[in-house]
């Protein structure tokens, strides 16, 4: 409880004016809420004493009307400011989370699964909104309203009767806080189980084609049912804890009624209090019911809020462990150097890159080839600082890569990775990620350079064609070429193609490569490919094997030099010849 109160006080301090208004108008609202009961007491006493006149009755009725109008106005004001604060907090948390996600490197996303991040950004943020909205309302209403009720009971009726009626309350308070502390831990477990379930849903939906292809529908359904069952059990435990509060409150209040009615009757008989005071006391005691019930809700809400706040802060405070950049501006990239560069991933420790030496100058096209698992993609990733460096750092313009601002570095690089990420929007909107100010003419020019313009023209809606979730309505080759066109629009100084031509035919590949050499203004191009035809025009080709550069040179030099490149070249030439023969 202390954890959530501490952090909420910081938030309230940042929005003082809003919560001062809420507090002041809640004070007035609570005072107005207990006033009618006192008027009822005066009316009953006047009836019993037979001195209720028409004028006094009209005065009482006018007082009631004024209290109703003022109550409405004060309630409306504090409710508006309180719940707009709740929505503002949710907006702030979601914005902070999304900003954090976009800043984080790959290690962060290895630690947190997508489903878990979604749960924290939705369910946990909603719980925090409920804590600041409903929770604060209950806290202030309970404390202020209850304080005014008890004061009215003491001042206008009898302090003895009040004390006697409230004797069972410490028992209620003990169990509320005892059970409330259990809610925090159990709710955290329940939210974790929901995160696991959401992660399972995302994986099954993403891999549904594979599931069907291997006939694993029943097995995956059973695994998902297990996740759902675990989540239900955890939430049932939280519900069981919640269900304890209401019966306990009802029993304790019933005991208070018995105590107050017995002693109250005695005090009336002894003429120490009036009949009107006795009846008003019973009304006051009835009014205590809602604050007492709310106290149970409050503890439950605050404990759930504490659990959600911890989960949100755990994400916001988590780092990707990447080296921090300096604040130097990067205006142009003239050279890139890897000098005796080693790298291994933290989670496996195996040396992925072993002593890479590579110098790249402005204007060059570099081809990177090698068998699967040789370190090609890792080399490109580390140029973009995707993972923490093991020892050495790449150099740009003679300075370490971390000498420059991250934003400047990313602005100079356009990458088309192996996994083509398309958004479930139109072709136009996907292209505009490359250049948000691009005209239609520029979009078509980029599509033409990627050899996709004819395909788009054949589509009914052209640039406004929806590609579906992750580009599901496009073929593999169309996805690749759309990703290429988007990268071409970026007009960056470095273009990285990580096996980005694997799904296109040889003729289309050659056209794109020719366009890359003659029409695209990037100063440096890095092309990873399994097909040697994609890198044949490169100024320099390096061959990687087990993280080491085993061969380097031009295409013509390498095909005449014994080694992996020559073997692969002859193998692919034979394969192309067979395709040609089969076609004819």
XYZ file of C-alpha atoms in Angstrom:
584
model
C 0.000 0.000 0.000
C 2.807 2.426 0.876
C 4.361 1.822 -2.550
C 1.308 2.981 -4.506
C 0.588 5.897 -2.137
C 4.162 7.170 -2.541
C 3.962 7.165 -6.341
C 0.439 8.611 -6.414
C 1.524 11.508 -4.210
C 4.258 12.284 -6.747
C 1.660 12.279 -9.538
C -0.755 14.447 -7.517
C 2.078 16.882 -6.805
C 2.593 17.279 -10.548
C -1.108 18.209 -10.970
C -1.730 20.218 -7.786
C -4.383 22.619 -9.072
C -6.603 19.827 -10.401
C -6.558 17.816 -7.176
C -6.955 20.868 -4.926
C -10.199 21.585 -6.792
C -11.234 17.943 -6.363
C -10.500 18.017 -2.610
C -12.243 21.351 -1.908
C -15.423 20.424 -3.748
C -15.450 16.956 -2.171
C -15.358 18.606 1.265
C -18.396 20.707 0.354
C -20.135 17.690 -1.196
C -19.577 15.555 1.930
C -20.826 18.330 4.212
C -23.926 18.770 2.077
C -24.522 14.994 2.054
C -24.903 14.778 5.862
C -26.936 17.991 6.237
C -30.386 16.562 5.263
C -30.247 14.063 8.129
C -29.916 16.888 10.633
C -32.896 18.648 9.053
C -34.899 15.404 9.343
C -34.057 15.330 13.055
C -35.342 18.895 13.484
C -38.582 18.064 11.643
C -39.214 14.917 13.763
C -38.539 16.781 17.022
C -40.868 19.574 15.916
C -43.607 17.004 15.139
C -43.150 15.236 18.486
C -43.239 18.580 20.335
C -46.232 19.681 18.198
C -44.721 22.985 17.167
C -44.209 22.368 13.420
C -45.735 25.358 11.634
C -46.405 25.861 7.936
C -43.688 28.504 7.708
C -41.076 26.305 9.385
C -42.017 23.369 7.114
C -41.576 25.589 4.034
C -38.179 26.687 5.390
C -37.180 23.038 5.834
C -38.295 22.195 2.272
C -36.431 25.159 0.800
C -33.305 24.069 2.702
C -33.676 20.577 1.205
C -34.007 22.055 -2.313
C -30.954 24.286 -1.877
C -28.886 21.348 -0.576
C -29.924 19.194 -3.578
C -28.909 21.900 -6.087
C -25.583 22.587 -4.375
C -24.881 18.853 -4.041
C -25.412 18.364 -7.769
C -23.065 21.222 -8.675
C -20.270 20.192 -6.298
C -20.525 16.512 -7.308
C -20.419 17.412 -11.004
C -17.313 19.598 -10.566
C -15.191 17.188 -8.533
C -16.263 14.200 -10.674
C -15.220 15.973 -13.879
C -11.782 16.970 -12.593
C -11.152 13.606 -10.919
C -11.940 11.394 -13.889
C -10.281 13.619 -16.482
C -7.194 13.147 -14.283
C -7.712 9.385 -14.515
C -7.816 9.507 -18.320
C -4.810 11.835 -18.423
C -2.787 9.374 -16.351
C -3.704 6.515 -18.698
C -2.719 8.658 -21.698
C 0.553 9.600 -20.009
C 1.404 6.003 -19.102
C 0.594 4.655 -22.565
C 2.618 7.429 -24.204
C 5.563 6.774 -21.886
C 5.392 3.039 -22.544
C 5.215 3.424 -26.329
C 8.052 5.988 -26.300
C 10.112 3.561 -24.221
C 9.354 0.654 -26.575
C 10.479 2.678 -29.580
C 13.762 3.629 -27.893
C 14.682 0.124 -26.774
C 17.038 -2.201 -28.623
C 16.659 -5.922 -29.255
C 17.777 -7.180 -25.780
C 14.773 -5.438 -24.199
C 12.378 -7.408 -26.400
C 14.166 -10.652 -25.602
C 13.364 -9.990 -21.945
C 9.701 -8.996 -22.397
C 7.378 -10.919 -24.696
C 4.989 -8.997 -26.933
C 1.891 -10.336 -25.161
C 3.331 -9.286 -21.807
C 4.003 -5.744 -23.064
C 0.469 -5.533 -24.466
C -1.010 -6.624 -21.116
C 1.030 -4.038 -19.221
C 0.078 -1.333 -21.733
C -3.640 -2.146 -21.588
C -4.856 -4.059 -18.531
C -2.324 -2.636 -16.089
C -2.771 0.905 -17.386
C -6.559 0.502 -17.058
C -6.101 -0.623 -13.459
C -3.980 2.480 -12.789
C -6.710 4.645 -14.311
C -9.236 2.983 -12.021
C -6.915 3.529 -9.035
C -6.511 7.268 -9.698
C -10.182 7.691 -10.644
C -12.434 5.348 -8.706
C -9.785 4.599 -6.062
C -9.162 8.251 -5.195
C -12.898 8.938 -5.249
C -13.478 6.132 -2.766
C -10.555 7.249 -0.586
C -11.672 10.888 -0.343
C -15.359 10.071 -0.134
C -14.735 7.439 2.504
C -12.455 9.578 4.636
C -14.291 12.921 4.283
C -17.817 11.527 4.255
C -17.107 9.191 7.154
C -15.445 11.992 9.130
C -18.464 14.302 8.730
C -20.902 11.506 9.628
C -19.040 10.621 12.825
C -18.708 14.312 13.759
C -22.462 14.783 13.269
C -23.135 11.675 15.385
C -20.909 12.990 18.193
C -21.916 16.663 18.085
C -25.646 16.452 17.329
C -26.546 13.170 19.090
C -24.214 11.613 21.714
C -20.529 10.817 21.901
C -21.302 7.855 24.197
C -23.727 6.338 21.692
C -21.269 6.957 18.850
C -18.408 5.281 20.684
C -20.555 2.289 21.647
C -21.884 1.841 18.087
C -18.384 1.939 16.574
C -16.877 -0.656 18.938
C -16.994 -3.497 16.305
C -15.239 -1.353 13.680
C -11.604 -2.203 14.673
C -12.389 -5.862 13.910
C -13.512 -4.830 10.420
C -10.404 -2.700 9.881
C -8.115 -5.579 10.941
C -9.509 -8.043 8.420
C -9.758 -5.459 5.619
C -6.045 -4.725 5.791
C -5.065 -8.338 6.446
C -6.875 -9.648 3.384
C -5.969 -6.561 1.368
C -2.258 -7.323 1.575
C -2.949 -10.742 0.044
C -4.769 -9.158 -2.886
C -1.574 -7.415 -4.091
C 0.428 -10.623 -4.459
C -2.445 -12.656 -5.922
C -3.426 -9.927 -8.390
C 0.189 -9.735 -9.613
C 0.130 -13.496 -10.240
C -3.206 -13.149 -12.039
C -1.868 -10.389 -14.314
C 1.244 -12.436 -15.086
C -0.960 -15.334 -16.134
C -2.941 -12.984 -18.414
C 0.372 -11.842 -19.955
C 1.325 -15.460 -20.668
C -2.086 -16.103 -22.195
C -1.825 -13.031 -24.464
C 1.654 -14.087 -25.595
C 0.265 -17.529 -26.445
C -2.572 -15.953 -28.462
C -0.137 -13.826 -30.493
C 2.136 -16.783 -31.235
C -0.768 -19.017 -32.301
C -2.304 -16.318 -34.525
C 1.076 -15.508 -36.116
C 1.859 -19.179 -36.660
C -1.616 -20.430 -37.541
C -0.501 -21.535 -41.022
C 2.260 -23.664 -39.545
C -0.135 -25.089 -36.939
C -2.591 -26.151 -39.648
C 0.139 -27.417 -41.965
C 1.451 -29.807 -39.288
C -2.019 -30.748 -38.018
C -1.326 -29.423 -34.507
C -4.723 -27.734 -33.968
C -5.770 -30.037 -31.119
C -2.380 -29.880 -29.398
C -2.185 -26.077 -29.590
C -5.799 -25.797 -28.406
C -4.950 -27.974 -25.393
C -1.894 -25.837 -24.556
C -3.980 -22.682 -24.831
C -6.706 -24.176 -22.633
C -4.041 -24.838 -19.995
C -3.005 -21.163 -20.119
C -6.643 -20.044 -19.884
C -7.271 -22.430 -16.979
C -4.208 -21.089 -15.133
C -5.425 -17.528 -15.669
C -8.924 -18.423 -14.481
C -7.595 -20.115 -11.332
C -5.450 -17.087 -10.469
C -8.361 -14.703 -11.035
C -10.669 -16.979 -9.028
C -8.291 -16.616 -6.080
C -8.482 -12.814 -6.375
C -12.281 -13.012 -6.637
C -12.427 -15.235 -3.542
C -10.446 -12.645 -1.593
C -12.741 -9.884 -2.863
C -15.827 -11.845 -1.845
C -14.771 -11.891 1.817
C -15.187 -8.150 2.308
C -18.934 -7.628 1.782
C -20.255 -10.337 4.179
C -17.828 -9.174 6.876
C -18.942 -5.555 6.513
C -22.612 -6.588 6.641
C -22.090 -8.603 9.862
C -20.104 -5.851 11.604
C -22.683 -3.207 10.686
C -25.515 -5.442 11.921
C -23.746 -5.714 15.296
C -23.361 -1.907 15.348
C -27.095 -1.517 14.679
C -27.920 -3.775 17.625
C -25.541 -1.914 19.942
C -26.756 1.544 18.888
C -30.453 0.633 19.008
C -30.182 -0.855 22.489
C -28.196 2.006 24.029
C -30.129 4.616 22.029
C -33.470 3.355 23.364
C -32.100 3.567 26.896
C -30.868 7.165 26.373
C -34.280 8.193 24.962
C -36.014 6.636 27.955
C -33.639 8.562 30.256
C -34.446 11.712 28.217
C -30.743 12.221 27.470
C -31.449 12.395 23.721
C -34.596 13.179 21.767
C -36.551 10.798 19.537
C -35.432 12.850 16.519
C -31.805 12.447 17.601
C -32.305 8.685 17.997
C -33.806 8.362 14.489
C -31.135 10.616 12.934
C -28.463 8.469 14.584
C -29.877 5.372 12.911
C -29.843 7.222 9.597
C -26.222 8.247 10.200
C -25.353 4.643 10.971
C -27.022 3.571 7.727
C -24.976 6.191 5.901
C -21.807 4.570 7.272
C -22.599 1.417 5.272
C -21.356 2.841 1.946
C -18.018 4.173 3.322
C -17.418 0.839 5.072
C -18.131 -1.130 1.894
C -16.009 1.336 -0.034
C -13.157 0.832 2.441
C -13.002 -2.805 1.346
C -13.095 -1.733 -2.316
C -10.462 0.890 -1.597
C -7.957 -1.554 -0.133
C -8.605 -3.989 -2.978
C -8.267 -1.260 -5.639
C -5.112 0.193 -4.104
C -3.454 -3.222 -3.837
C -4.303 -4.013 -7.455
C -3.019 -0.555 -8.402
C 0.231 -1.228 -6.527
C 0.695 -4.496 -8.444
C -0.003 -2.826 -11.811
C 2.214 0.169 -11.036
C 5.103 -2.186 -10.226
C 4.593 -4.038 -13.493
C 4.487 -0.786 -15.498
C 7.533 0.639 -13.736
C 9.395 -2.624 -14.268
C 9.069 -2.044 -18.017
C 9.766 1.710 -17.917
C 12.877 1.210 -15.802
C 14.170 -1.732 -17.836
C 17.125 -0.986 -20.106
C 18.355 -2.654 -23.275
C 21.946 -2.418 -21.924
C 23.136 -0.743 -25.121
C 26.125 1.573 -24.825
C 25.014 5.185 -24.375
C 25.691 7.480 -27.352
C 27.462 10.828 -27.162
C 25.889 14.055 -28.294
C 27.971 14.715 -31.418
C 26.136 15.500 -34.639
C 26.623 13.135 -37.585
C 26.277 15.173 -40.777
C 27.598 12.710 -43.361
C 28.979 9.175 -43.492
C 32.235 9.099 -45.424
C 33.649 5.814 -44.165
C 32.761 2.757 -42.076
C 35.391 0.541 -40.482
C 35.390 -2.714 -38.546
C 38.830 -3.291 -37.032
C 39.533 -6.716 -35.480
C 35.837 -6.735 -34.565
C 34.519 -9.504 -32.297
C 30.960 -10.080 -31.146
C 28.895 -12.633 -29.219
C 25.305 -12.514 -27.988
C 24.899 -12.263 -24.221
C 22.374 -15.109 -24.034
C 24.634 -17.765 -25.586
C 28.214 -16.467 -25.358
C 29.234 -18.100 -28.670
C 31.587 -16.012 -30.827
C 29.450 -14.940 -33.802
C 31.950 -12.509 -35.349
C 35.645 -13.258 -34.958
C 38.211 -10.622 -35.902
C 36.347 -8.864 -38.733
C 38.398 -6.296 -40.631
C 36.403 -4.297 -43.163
C 36.896 -0.779 -44.566
C 34.079 0.841 -46.534
C 34.314 4.188 -48.273
C 31.654 6.494 -49.615
C 30.420 5.443 -53.043
C 31.071 1.722 -52.602
C 28.709 -1.217 -52.939
C 29.723 -4.051 -50.602
C 28.493 -7.611 -51.000
C 28.446 -9.954 -48.001
C 27.972 -13.672 -48.625
C 28.483 -16.930 -46.809
C 26.675 -20.008 -45.674
C 23.765 -19.851 -43.238
C 24.862 -18.921 -39.710
C 28.150 -17.392 -40.782
C 27.372 -14.003 -39.150
C 26.203 -11.916 -42.137
C 23.041 -10.519 -40.518
C 24.793 -10.009 -37.187
C 27.440 -7.852 -38.847
C 24.729 -5.590 -40.312
C 22.823 -5.484 -37.022
C 25.871 -4.271 -35.155
C 26.409 -1.501 -37.677
C 23.000 -0.302 -36.488
C 23.905 -0.970 -32.813
C 21.100 -3.464 -32.251
C 22.875 -5.335 -29.417
C 25.514 -4.337 -26.838
C 29.013 -4.597 -28.259
C 31.206 -7.342 -26.840
C 34.535 -5.514 -27.016
C 35.358 -3.497 -30.126
C 33.059 -0.915 -31.732
C 32.603 -0.037 -35.424
C 34.040 3.294 -36.580
C 32.248 5.929 -38.634
C 34.382 8.695 -40.112
C 37.210 7.545 -37.840
C 35.189 7.828 -34.609
C 33.448 5.081 -32.656
C 29.794 4.627 -33.548
C 28.728 5.697 -30.049
C 30.369 9.081 -30.555
C 27.274 10.197 -32.464
C 23.657 10.794 -31.553
C 21.496 7.716 -32.094
C 18.877 9.713 -34.003
C 21.497 11.043 -36.437
C 22.895 7.553 -37.015
C 19.477 5.994 -37.683
C 18.523 8.870 -39.994
C 21.512 8.057 -42.203
C 20.664 4.346 -42.589
C 17.849 2.666 -44.509
C 17.485 -1.063 -43.922
C 15.467 -3.778 -45.586
C 15.715 -6.735 -43.180
C 15.007 -10.401 -43.817
C 11.689 -10.126 -41.953
C 9.634 -7.682 -44.006
C 7.536 -5.589 -41.645
C 4.454 -4.122 -43.302
C 1.641 -2.380 -41.474
C -2.031 -3.237 -41.956
C -2.618 -0.031 -43.898
C -2.592 1.006 -47.546
C 0.378 0.698 -49.880
C 0.648 4.481 -49.864
C 0.809 4.660 -46.053
C 3.437 1.920 -45.918
C 5.558 3.795 -48.446
C 5.231 7.081 -46.551
C 7.149 5.562 -43.645
C 10.181 6.066 -45.906
C 9.378 9.726 -46.545
C 6.244 11.239 -45.005
C 6.382 14.202 -47.419
C 6.738 12.178 -50.618
C 4.420 13.029 -53.518
C 2.523 10.420 -55.517
C 5.014 10.892 -58.325
C 7.892 10.074 -55.957
C 6.004 7.034 -54.643
C 5.545 5.688 -58.160
C 9.212 6.374 -58.952
C 10.288 4.342 -55.886
C 7.919 1.524 -56.890
C 9.373 1.555 -60.382
C 12.935 1.239 -59.065
C 11.746 -1.718 -56.970
C 9.991 -3.236 -60.028
C 6.606 -3.152 -58.278
C 4.857 -0.342 -60.173
C 3.202 -2.640 -62.725
C 1.824 -4.894 -59.965
C 0.298 -1.915 -58.136
C -1.250 -0.499 -61.303
C -3.056 -3.805 -61.839
C -4.649 -3.542 -58.391
C -8.138 -2.037 -58.294
C -7.322 0.648 -55.697
C -3.715 1.248 -56.714
C -1.759 3.024 -53.990
C -4.824 2.904 -51.740
C -4.905 -0.903 -51.717
C -4.958 -2.295 -48.184
C -2.146 -4.797 -47.687
C -3.781 -6.564 -44.719
C -2.155 -7.505 -41.437
C 1.607 -7.921 -41.987
C 0.996 -7.615 -45.742
C -1.008 -10.850 -45.934
C -2.721 -9.822 -49.197
C 0.643 -9.541 -50.995
C 2.923 -12.285 -52.259
C 6.369 -12.803 -50.770
C 8.043 -11.062 -53.694
C 5.625 -8.115 -53.541
C 6.293 -7.690 -49.817
C 10.038 -7.604 -50.463
C 9.748 -5.097 -53.285
C 7.378 -2.851 -51.283
C 9.929 -2.876 -48.423
C 12.640 -1.993 -50.967
C 10.609 0.882 -52.394
C 10.057 2.231 -48.888
C 13.811 2.113 -48.220
C 14.565 3.808 -51.572
C 12.269 6.709 -50.594
C 14.285 7.331 -47.446
C 17.244 8.666 -49.483
C 19.674 7.654 -46.757
C 23.432 7.656 -47.065
C 23.700 3.948 -46.231
C 21.382 1.316 -47.687
C 21.366 -2.149 -46.098
C 19.735 -5.041 -47.956
C 19.706 -8.170 -45.824
C 18.776 -10.945 -48.248
C 16.101 -8.550 -49.513
C 15.915 -10.028 -53.044
C 15.441 -13.696 -52.186
C 11.781 -13.823 -53.279
C 12.190 -12.218 -56.710
C 13.242 -13.866 -59.959
C 16.720 -13.399 -61.444
C 15.596 -10.908 -64.127
C 13.790 -8.677 -61.603
C 16.736 -8.956 -59.251
C 19.128 -7.744 -61.915
C 16.887 -4.803 -62.796
C 16.711 -3.744 -59.148
C 20.494 -4.052 -58.767
C 21.003 -1.939 -61.911
C 18.619 0.690 -60.507
C 20.524 0.578 -57.240
C 23.783 1.356 -59.010
C 22.503 4.018 -61.421
C 19.452 5.769 -59.933
C 19.650 5.572 -56.149
C 21.645 8.267 -54.401
C 22.922 6.295 -51.399
C 26.641 6.706 -50.821
C 27.174 3.225 -49.378
C 25.234 0.032 -50.094
C 25.629 -3.194 -48.127
C 24.017 -6.232 -49.736
C 23.700 -9.602 -48.010
C 22.510 -12.357 -50.297
C 22.594 -16.100 -50.778
C 22.372 -15.589 -54.542
C 25.730 -14.443 -55.883
C 24.053 -12.690 -58.808
C 22.800 -10.044 -56.366
C 26.365 -9.042 -55.421
C 28.179 -9.651 -58.709
C 28.367 -5.918 -59.483
C 29.616 -4.996 -55.984
C 32.914 -3.111 -55.619
C 33.969 -5.506 -52.877
C 32.616 -8.887 -51.804
C 33.516 -10.543 -48.521
C 32.868 -14.189 -47.695
C 32.062 -15.003 -44.076
C 32.522 -18.428 -42.506
C 32.114 -19.055 -38.769
C 32.274 -15.313 -38.167
C 35.560 -14.802 -40.031
C 36.328 -13.199 -43.400
C 37.739 -16.091 -45.395
C 37.766 -14.427 -48.831
C 37.409 -10.922 -50.217
C 37.627 -9.262 -53.628
C 35.580 -8.519 -56.726
C 33.215 -11.027 -58.313
C 35.604 -11.724 -61.181
C 38.531 -12.243 -58.817
C 36.616 -14.579 -56.502
C 35.156 -16.861 -59.185
C 38.708 -17.630 -60.309
C 39.988 -18.247 -56.805
C 39.426 -21.697 -55.240
C 37.133 -21.524 -52.224
C 33.506 -21.247 -51.078
C 32.622 -18.430 -53.479
C 33.853 -20.307 -56.549
C 32.070 -23.485 -55.476
C 28.843 -21.620 -54.828
C 29.104 -19.778 -58.149
C 29.456 -23.020 -60.133
C 26.645 -24.624 -58.149
C 24.270 -21.727 -58.851
C 25.288 -21.596 -62.523
C 24.406 -25.278 -62.901
C 21.077 -24.712 -61.120
C 20.185 -21.789 -63.422
C 21.127 -23.830 -66.471
C 18.819 -26.668 -65.381
C 15.973 -24.201 -64.872
C 16.546 -22.831 -68.362
C 16.555 -26.347 -69.875
C 13.373 -27.316 -68.005
C 11.665 -24.145 -69.112
C 12.466 -24.864 -72.763
